[in-house]
Short mmCIF file of N, CA, C and O in Angstrom, two decimals:
data_model
loop_
_atom_site.label_atom_id
_atom_site.label_comp_id
_atom_site.label_asym_id
_atom_site.label_seq_id
_atom_site.Cartn_x
_atom_site.Cartn_y
_atom_site.Cartn_z
N MET A 1 203.66 113.20 48.72
CA MET A 1 202.93 114.38 49.13
C MET A 1 203.72 115.64 48.81
O MET A 1 203.15 116.70 48.64
N ASN A 2 205.01 115.52 48.71
CA ASN A 2 205.87 116.66 48.41
C ASN A 2 205.57 117.23 47.03
O ASN A 2 205.69 118.42 46.82
N VAL A 3 205.16 116.41 46.06
CA VAL A 3 204.86 116.87 44.71
C VAL A 3 203.67 117.83 44.73
O VAL A 3 203.66 118.87 44.08
N PHE A 4 202.64 117.50 45.50
CA PHE A 4 201.46 118.36 45.59
C PHE A 4 201.77 119.67 46.28
O PHE A 4 201.29 120.73 45.87
N THR A 5 202.55 119.63 47.31
CA THR A 5 202.92 120.84 48.04
C THR A 5 203.76 121.76 47.16
O THR A 5 203.59 122.98 47.19
N ASP A 6 204.67 121.19 46.38
CA ASP A 6 205.51 122.00 45.50
C ASP A 6 204.71 122.62 44.36
O ASP A 6 205.03 123.71 43.89
N ALA A 7 203.65 121.95 43.88
CA ALA A 7 202.86 122.45 42.74
C ALA A 7 201.78 123.43 43.16
O ALA A 7 201.22 124.14 42.32
N LEU A 8 201.46 123.51 44.44
CA LEU A 8 200.38 124.37 44.91
C LEU A 8 200.58 125.85 44.58
O LEU A 8 199.65 126.50 44.10
N PRO A 9 201.75 126.44 44.79
CA PRO A 9 201.92 127.86 44.45
C PRO A 9 201.70 128.14 42.95
O PRO A 9 201.09 129.15 42.59
N GLU A 10 202.17 127.25 42.09
CA GLU A 10 201.98 127.45 40.65
C GLU A 10 200.50 127.34 40.29
O GLU A 10 199.98 128.11 39.47
N PHE A 11 199.80 126.39 40.89
CA PHE A 11 198.37 126.23 40.62
C PHE A 11 197.59 127.46 41.07
O PHE A 11 196.74 127.98 40.35
N LEU A 12 197.89 127.95 42.28
CA LEU A 12 197.19 129.14 42.78
C LEU A 12 197.51 130.38 41.95
O LEU A 12 196.65 131.23 41.72
N GLY A 13 198.72 130.48 41.47
CA GLY A 13 199.09 131.60 40.60
C GLY A 13 198.34 131.56 39.27
O GLY A 13 197.84 132.58 38.79
N ALA A 14 198.23 130.38 38.67
CA ALA A 14 197.49 130.24 37.41
C ALA A 14 196.01 130.50 37.62
O ALA A 14 195.35 131.15 36.79
N LEU A 15 195.46 130.04 38.73
CA LEU A 15 194.05 130.28 39.04
C LEU A 15 193.79 131.77 39.23
O LEU A 15 192.81 132.32 38.71
N GLY A 16 194.66 132.44 39.95
CA GLY A 16 194.53 133.89 40.15
C GLY A 16 194.63 134.66 38.84
O GLY A 16 193.88 135.60 38.59
N ALA A 17 195.52 134.24 37.96
CA ALA A 17 195.66 134.90 36.66
C ALA A 17 194.41 134.70 35.81
O ALA A 17 193.95 135.63 35.14
N ALA A 18 193.85 133.50 35.84
CA ALA A 18 192.63 133.24 35.07
C ALA A 18 191.47 134.08 35.58
O ALA A 18 190.68 134.63 34.80
N ILE A 19 191.34 134.21 36.88
CA ILE A 19 190.29 135.04 37.46
C ILE A 19 190.49 136.51 37.09
O ILE A 19 189.54 137.21 36.74
N ALA A 20 191.73 136.99 37.14
CA ALA A 20 192.01 138.38 36.79
C ALA A 20 191.68 138.67 35.33
O ALA A 20 191.10 139.71 35.01
N VAL A 21 192.02 137.75 34.43
CA VAL A 21 191.71 137.93 33.01
C VAL A 21 190.20 137.93 32.79
O VAL A 21 189.65 138.73 32.04
N GLY A 22 189.50 137.03 33.46
CA GLY A 22 188.04 136.96 33.33
C GLY A 22 187.37 138.23 33.82
O GLY A 22 186.47 138.76 33.18
N LEU A 23 187.81 138.74 34.96
CA LEU A 23 187.25 139.99 35.48
C LEU A 23 187.57 141.17 34.57
O LEU A 23 186.72 142.04 34.35
N ALA A 24 188.77 141.23 34.05
CA ALA A 24 189.14 142.32 33.14
C ALA A 24 188.28 142.28 31.87
O ALA A 24 187.82 143.32 31.38
N THR A 25 188.02 141.10 31.35
CA THR A 25 187.17 140.96 30.17
C THR A 25 185.74 141.40 30.47
O THR A 25 185.11 142.12 29.69
N LEU A 26 185.22 141.01 31.60
CA LEU A 26 183.87 141.38 32.00
C LEU A 26 183.75 142.89 32.18
O LEU A 26 182.78 143.50 31.70
N ILE A 27 184.72 143.51 32.82
CA ILE A 27 184.70 144.96 33.00
C ILE A 27 184.79 145.68 31.66
O ILE A 27 184.09 146.66 31.42
N ALA A 28 185.63 145.18 30.76
CA ALA A 28 185.76 145.81 29.44
C ALA A 28 184.45 145.72 28.67
O ALA A 28 184.05 146.68 28.00
N GLN A 29 183.75 144.61 28.74
CA GLN A 29 182.47 144.47 28.05
C GLN A 29 181.43 145.42 28.65
O GLN A 29 180.65 146.02 27.92
N LYS A 30 181.40 145.56 29.94
CA LYS A 30 180.45 146.47 30.59
C LYS A 30 180.74 147.91 30.19
O LYS A 30 179.82 148.69 29.95
N LEU A 31 182.01 148.29 30.13
CA LEU A 31 182.36 149.66 29.78
C LEU A 31 182.06 149.97 28.31
O LEU A 31 181.69 151.09 27.98
N ARG A 32 182.23 148.98 27.44
CA ARG A 32 181.95 149.18 26.02
C ARG A 32 180.47 149.11 25.71
O ARG A 32 180.03 149.58 24.67
N GLY A 33 179.69 148.53 26.59
CA GLY A 33 178.26 148.41 26.35
C GLY A 33 177.97 147.51 25.17
O GLY A 33 177.29 147.91 24.23
N THR A 34 178.45 146.27 25.18
CA THR A 34 178.31 145.37 24.04
C THR A 34 176.96 144.67 23.99
O THR A 34 176.72 143.89 23.09
N ARG A 35 176.07 144.95 24.90
CA ARG A 35 174.76 144.30 24.87
C ARG A 35 173.95 144.86 23.71
O ARG A 35 173.98 146.05 23.44
N PRO A 36 173.20 144.02 23.01
CA PRO A 36 172.41 144.50 21.88
C PRO A 36 171.27 145.41 22.34
O PRO A 36 170.74 145.26 23.44
N ALA A 37 170.92 146.36 21.48
CA ALA A 37 169.81 147.25 21.78
C ALA A 37 168.50 146.47 21.72
O ALA A 37 168.32 145.61 20.87
N LEU A 38 167.60 146.78 22.63
CA LEU A 38 166.32 146.10 22.66
C LEU A 38 165.36 146.78 21.68
O LEU A 38 165.49 147.95 21.37
N MET A 39 164.38 146.02 21.24
CA MET A 39 163.35 146.58 20.36
C MET A 39 162.54 147.59 21.15
O MET A 39 162.38 147.46 22.36
N PRO A 40 162.00 148.61 20.47
CA PRO A 40 161.16 149.56 21.18
C PRO A 40 159.94 148.85 21.77
O PRO A 40 159.48 147.86 21.22
N PRO A 41 159.43 149.35 22.87
CA PRO A 41 158.30 148.68 23.50
C PRO A 41 157.07 148.70 22.61
O PRO A 41 156.83 149.67 21.90
N SER A 42 156.31 147.61 22.63
CA SER A 42 155.08 147.58 21.87
C SER A 42 153.93 147.70 22.85
O SER A 42 153.89 147.03 23.86
N GLY A 43 153.04 148.54 22.56
CA GLY A 43 151.90 148.78 23.43
C GLY A 43 151.03 149.84 22.79
O GLY A 43 151.18 150.16 21.60
N PRO A 44 150.13 150.41 23.54
CA PRO A 44 149.29 151.46 22.98
C PRO A 44 150.15 152.63 22.50
O PRO A 44 151.16 152.95 23.10
N PRO A 45 149.75 153.29 21.38
CA PRO A 45 150.56 154.37 20.83
C PRO A 45 150.85 155.49 21.81
O PRO A 45 151.88 156.13 21.74
N GLY A 46 150.00 155.72 22.79
CA GLY A 46 150.23 156.79 23.75
C GLY A 46 151.35 156.47 24.72
O GLY A 46 151.95 157.37 25.29
N ASP A 47 151.66 155.20 24.92
CA ASP A 47 152.66 154.80 25.91
C ASP A 47 154.08 154.80 25.38
O ASP A 47 155.02 154.75 26.15
N GLN A 48 154.27 154.82 24.07
CA GLN A 48 155.63 154.70 23.55
C GLN A 48 156.04 155.94 22.77
O GLN A 48 155.23 156.67 22.26
N THR A 49 157.33 156.14 22.75
CA THR A 49 157.87 157.23 21.96
C THR A 49 157.94 156.78 20.51
O THR A 49 157.59 155.66 20.18
N THR A 50 158.43 157.62 19.64
CA THR A 50 158.56 157.25 18.24
C THR A 50 159.49 156.05 18.13
O THR A 50 160.62 156.09 18.61
N PRO A 51 159.02 154.93 17.52
CA PRO A 51 159.88 153.75 17.43
C PRO A 51 161.10 154.01 16.55
O PRO A 51 161.00 154.72 15.55
N ALA A 52 162.22 153.46 16.95
CA ALA A 52 163.45 153.65 16.20
C ALA A 52 163.48 152.69 15.01
O ALA A 52 163.08 151.54 15.11
N ALA A 53 163.96 153.18 13.88
CA ALA A 53 164.12 152.33 12.70
C ALA A 53 165.33 151.44 12.91
O ALA A 53 166.37 151.87 13.40
N ARG A 54 165.18 150.17 12.55
CA ARG A 54 166.27 149.22 12.68
C ARG A 54 166.47 148.51 11.36
O ARG A 54 165.55 148.32 10.58
N ARG A 55 167.72 148.12 11.12
CA ARG A 55 168.08 147.45 9.87
C ARG A 55 168.09 145.95 10.10
O ARG A 55 168.66 145.45 11.07
N PHE A 56 167.46 145.22 9.18
CA PHE A 56 167.37 143.77 9.26
C PHE A 56 168.01 143.16 8.02
O PHE A 56 167.83 143.66 6.91
N THR A 57 168.76 142.07 8.21
CA THR A 57 169.33 141.32 7.10
C THR A 57 168.44 140.12 6.85
O THR A 57 168.17 139.34 7.76
N LEU A 58 167.96 139.98 5.61
CA LEU A 58 167.11 138.86 5.24
C LEU A 58 168.01 137.64 5.03
O LEU A 58 168.75 137.58 4.04
N LEU A 59 167.95 136.70 5.95
CA LEU A 59 168.83 135.52 5.88
C LEU A 59 168.49 134.67 4.66
O LEU A 59 167.34 134.55 4.27
N GLU A 60 169.51 134.05 4.08
CA GLU A 60 169.40 133.16 2.92
C GLU A 60 168.83 133.86 1.69
O GLU A 60 168.23 133.22 0.83
N THR A 61 169.02 135.18 1.59
CA THR A 61 168.53 135.94 0.43
C THR A 61 169.64 136.86 -0.04
O THR A 61 170.22 137.59 0.76
N THR A 62 169.92 136.83 -1.34
CA THR A 62 170.94 137.70 -1.91
C THR A 62 170.40 138.41 -3.15
O THR A 62 169.45 137.96 -3.78
N GLN A 63 171.04 139.51 -3.49
CA GLN A 63 170.70 140.25 -4.71
C GLN A 63 171.43 139.60 -5.89
O GLN A 63 172.21 138.67 -5.71
N ASP A 64 171.19 140.11 -7.09
CA ASP A 64 171.84 139.56 -8.28
C ASP A 64 173.36 139.64 -8.21
O ASP A 64 174.06 138.79 -8.73
N ASN A 65 173.88 140.69 -7.56
CA ASN A 65 175.33 140.86 -7.48
C ASN A 65 175.95 140.10 -6.30
O ASN A 65 177.14 140.21 -6.04
N GLY A 66 175.15 139.33 -5.55
CA GLY A 66 175.66 138.52 -4.45
C GLY A 66 175.61 139.20 -3.10
O GLY A 66 175.94 138.58 -2.09
N ALA A 67 175.21 140.47 -3.04
CA ALA A 67 175.13 141.18 -1.76
C ALA A 67 173.90 140.73 -0.98
O ALA A 67 172.89 140.37 -1.57
N THR A 68 174.01 140.75 0.34
CA THR A 68 172.87 140.37 1.17
C THR A 68 171.79 141.45 1.08
O THR A 68 172.09 142.62 0.87
N VAL A 69 170.56 141.04 1.26
CA VAL A 69 169.43 141.97 1.20
C VAL A 69 169.17 142.48 2.61
O VAL A 69 169.04 141.70 3.55
N GLN A 70 169.10 143.81 2.75
CA GLN A 70 168.81 144.42 4.03
C GLN A 70 167.65 145.38 3.87
O GLN A 70 167.52 146.05 2.85
N ILE A 71 166.80 145.44 4.89
CA ILE A 71 165.69 146.38 4.89
C ILE A 71 165.73 147.17 6.19
O ILE A 71 166.32 146.74 7.18
N THR A 72 165.11 148.33 6.18
CA THR A 72 165.01 149.15 7.38
C THR A 72 163.53 149.33 7.70
O THR A 72 162.75 149.69 6.82
N THR A 73 163.16 149.07 8.94
CA THR A 73 161.76 149.17 9.33
C THR A 73 161.65 149.54 10.80
O THR A 73 162.60 149.38 11.56
N THR A 74 160.49 150.01 11.19
CA THR A 74 160.21 150.32 12.59
C THR A 74 159.34 149.24 13.22
O THR A 74 158.94 149.36 14.36
N ARG A 75 159.06 148.18 12.49
CA ARG A 75 158.21 147.09 13.01
C ARG A 75 158.93 146.36 14.14
O ARG A 75 160.15 146.19 14.10
N PRO A 76 158.18 145.88 15.15
CA PRO A 76 158.82 145.17 16.26
C PRO A 76 159.19 143.74 15.90
O PRO A 76 158.72 143.19 14.90
N ALA A 77 160.01 143.13 16.73
CA ALA A 77 160.38 141.72 16.55
C ALA A 77 159.13 140.87 16.62
O ALA A 77 158.20 141.16 17.35
N GLY A 78 159.11 139.81 15.81
CA GLY A 78 157.96 138.93 15.74
C GLY A 78 157.05 139.24 14.57
O GLY A 78 156.20 138.44 14.21
N THR A 79 157.24 140.40 13.95
CA THR A 79 156.45 140.78 12.79
C THR A 79 156.89 139.97 11.58
O THR A 79 158.08 139.76 11.37
N VAL A 80 155.95 139.51 10.77
CA VAL A 80 156.26 138.80 9.53
C VAL A 80 156.10 139.78 8.38
O VAL A 80 155.05 140.42 8.24
N ILE A 81 157.15 139.92 7.58
CA ILE A 81 157.12 140.84 6.43
C ILE A 81 157.23 140.03 5.14
O ILE A 81 157.65 138.88 5.15
N THR A 82 156.83 140.65 4.03
CA THR A 82 156.90 140.01 2.72
C THR A 82 157.93 140.74 1.87
O THR A 82 157.92 141.98 1.79
N TYR A 83 158.81 139.99 1.23
CA TYR A 83 159.82 140.54 0.33
C TYR A 83 159.59 139.94 -1.05
O TYR A 83 159.50 138.72 -1.21
N ARG A 84 159.50 140.80 -2.06
CA ARG A 84 159.27 140.33 -3.43
C ARG A 84 160.52 140.59 -4.27
O ARG A 84 160.99 141.70 -4.37
N SER A 85 161.04 139.52 -4.87
CA SER A 85 162.12 139.66 -5.85
C SER A 85 161.51 139.41 -7.22
O SER A 85 160.29 139.34 -7.35
N ASP A 86 162.31 139.24 -8.24
CA ASP A 86 161.81 139.11 -9.61
C ASP A 86 160.79 137.99 -9.77
O ASP A 86 159.71 138.19 -10.30
N ASP A 87 161.09 136.80 -9.31
CA ASP A 87 160.20 135.66 -9.54
C ASP A 87 159.81 134.94 -8.25
O ASP A 87 159.27 133.85 -8.28
N LEU A 88 160.05 135.55 -7.10
CA LEU A 88 159.86 134.87 -5.84
C LEU A 88 159.23 135.81 -4.81
O LEU A 88 159.58 136.99 -4.74
N ILE A 89 158.30 135.29 -4.04
CA ILE A 89 157.73 136.02 -2.92
C ILE A 89 158.16 135.29 -1.65
O ILE A 89 157.92 134.09 -1.50
N GLU A 90 158.82 136.00 -0.74
CA GLU A 90 159.34 135.39 0.48
C GLU A 90 158.77 136.11 1.69
O GLU A 90 158.59 137.33 1.67
N ARG A 91 158.52 135.37 2.75
CA ARG A 91 158.07 135.96 4.01
C ARG A 91 159.16 135.74 5.05
O ARG A 91 159.75 134.66 5.12
N PHE A 92 159.42 136.77 5.88
CA PHE A 92 160.46 136.73 6.90
C PHE A 92 159.89 137.20 8.23
O PHE A 92 159.06 138.11 8.27
N GLU A 93 160.38 136.59 9.30
CA GLU A 93 160.02 137.03 10.65
C GLU A 93 161.17 137.85 11.22
O GLU A 93 162.32 137.40 11.24
N LEU A 94 160.87 139.07 11.67
CA LEU A 94 161.88 139.93 12.27
C LEU A 94 162.22 139.42 13.66
O LEU A 94 161.33 139.01 14.41
N THR A 95 163.51 139.45 14.03
CA THR A 95 163.95 138.95 15.33
C THR A 95 164.76 140.00 16.07
O THR A 95 165.13 141.03 15.51
N ASP A 96 165.07 139.72 17.33
CA ASP A 96 165.94 140.57 18.16
C ASP A 96 167.38 140.09 18.13
O ASP A 96 168.19 140.51 18.92
N ILE A 97 167.72 139.18 17.23
CA ILE A 97 169.06 138.58 17.21
C ILE A 97 170.02 139.50 16.44
O ILE A 97 169.86 139.70 15.24
N PRO A 98 171.02 140.08 17.13
CA PRO A 98 171.96 140.97 16.45
C PRO A 98 172.97 140.17 15.62
O PRO A 98 173.39 139.09 16.00
N LEU A 99 173.36 140.74 14.48
CA LEU A 99 174.37 140.13 13.63
C LEU A 99 175.67 140.92 13.75
O LEU A 99 175.70 142.01 14.31
N HIS A 100 176.75 140.39 13.18
CA HIS A 100 178.08 141.00 13.30
C HIS A 100 178.17 142.38 12.69
O HIS A 100 178.99 143.19 13.08
N ASP A 101 177.32 142.71 11.71
CA ASP A 101 177.40 144.00 11.03
C ASP A 101 176.52 145.07 11.67
O ASP A 101 176.41 146.18 11.15
N GLY A 102 175.88 144.76 12.79
CA GLY A 102 175.05 145.74 13.48
C GLY A 102 173.58 145.66 13.11
O GLY A 102 172.75 146.30 13.73
N SER A 103 173.25 144.87 12.11
CA SER A 103 171.84 144.69 11.75
C SER A 103 171.27 143.53 12.56
O SER A 103 171.98 142.89 13.34
N PHE A 104 169.99 143.29 12.39
CA PHE A 104 169.33 142.21 13.10
C PHE A 104 168.84 141.17 12.09
O PHE A 104 168.61 141.49 10.92
N ALA A 105 168.67 139.94 12.53
CA ALA A 105 168.31 138.85 11.63
C ALA A 105 166.81 138.86 11.34
O ALA A 105 166.00 139.11 12.22
N ALA A 106 166.48 138.59 10.08
CA ALA A 106 165.11 138.35 9.66
C ALA A 106 165.10 136.93 9.08
O ALA A 106 165.70 136.67 8.04
N GLU A 107 164.45 136.01 9.78
CA GLU A 107 164.51 134.60 9.41
C GLU A 107 163.43 134.25 8.40
O GLU A 107 162.29 134.69 8.52
N PRO A 108 163.78 133.44 7.39
CA PRO A 108 162.78 133.06 6.38
C PRO A 108 161.69 132.16 6.98
O PRO A 108 161.98 131.28 7.77
N VAL A 109 160.45 132.43 6.57
CA VAL A 109 159.32 131.63 7.01
C VAL A 109 158.90 130.70 5.88
O VAL A 109 158.79 129.50 6.06
N ASP A 110 158.65 131.26 4.69
CA ASP A 110 158.30 130.45 3.52
C ASP A 110 158.55 131.25 2.24
O ASP A 110 158.77 132.45 2.27
N ARG A 111 158.51 130.50 1.10
CA ARG A 111 158.79 131.10 -0.21
C ARG A 111 157.72 130.62 -1.19
O ARG A 111 157.29 129.48 -1.15
N TYR A 112 157.30 131.53 -2.10
CA TYR A 112 156.33 131.20 -3.13
C TYR A 112 156.86 131.63 -4.48
O TYR A 112 157.60 132.58 -4.59
N ARG A 113 156.42 130.95 -5.52
CA ARG A 113 156.75 131.36 -6.89
C ARG A 113 155.56 132.04 -7.49
O ARG A 113 154.47 131.82 -7.23
#
């Protein structure tokens, strides 16, 4: 029983340190405001302000030089858009999922030749 009694202060110290680090991380995230911006409300035109333009990255689509394709639109999440490249017509659904570069994901729905 002496082993448990001797280890208790170290265990409580480690537990307290873990809680302090967790709280500090949570406070830092709240202060930085890391939550993604929500899409503008969709409803009758009289109820909403001018919708903000947002940038979307078309997933699994690249340009000739290898860069990702991005578009800017005011359409809300859930909208399906059409993107035409040289020999391909692709449809994408706009989402509220933020990406690392600040844009939002547009997921592929289908592709036509």
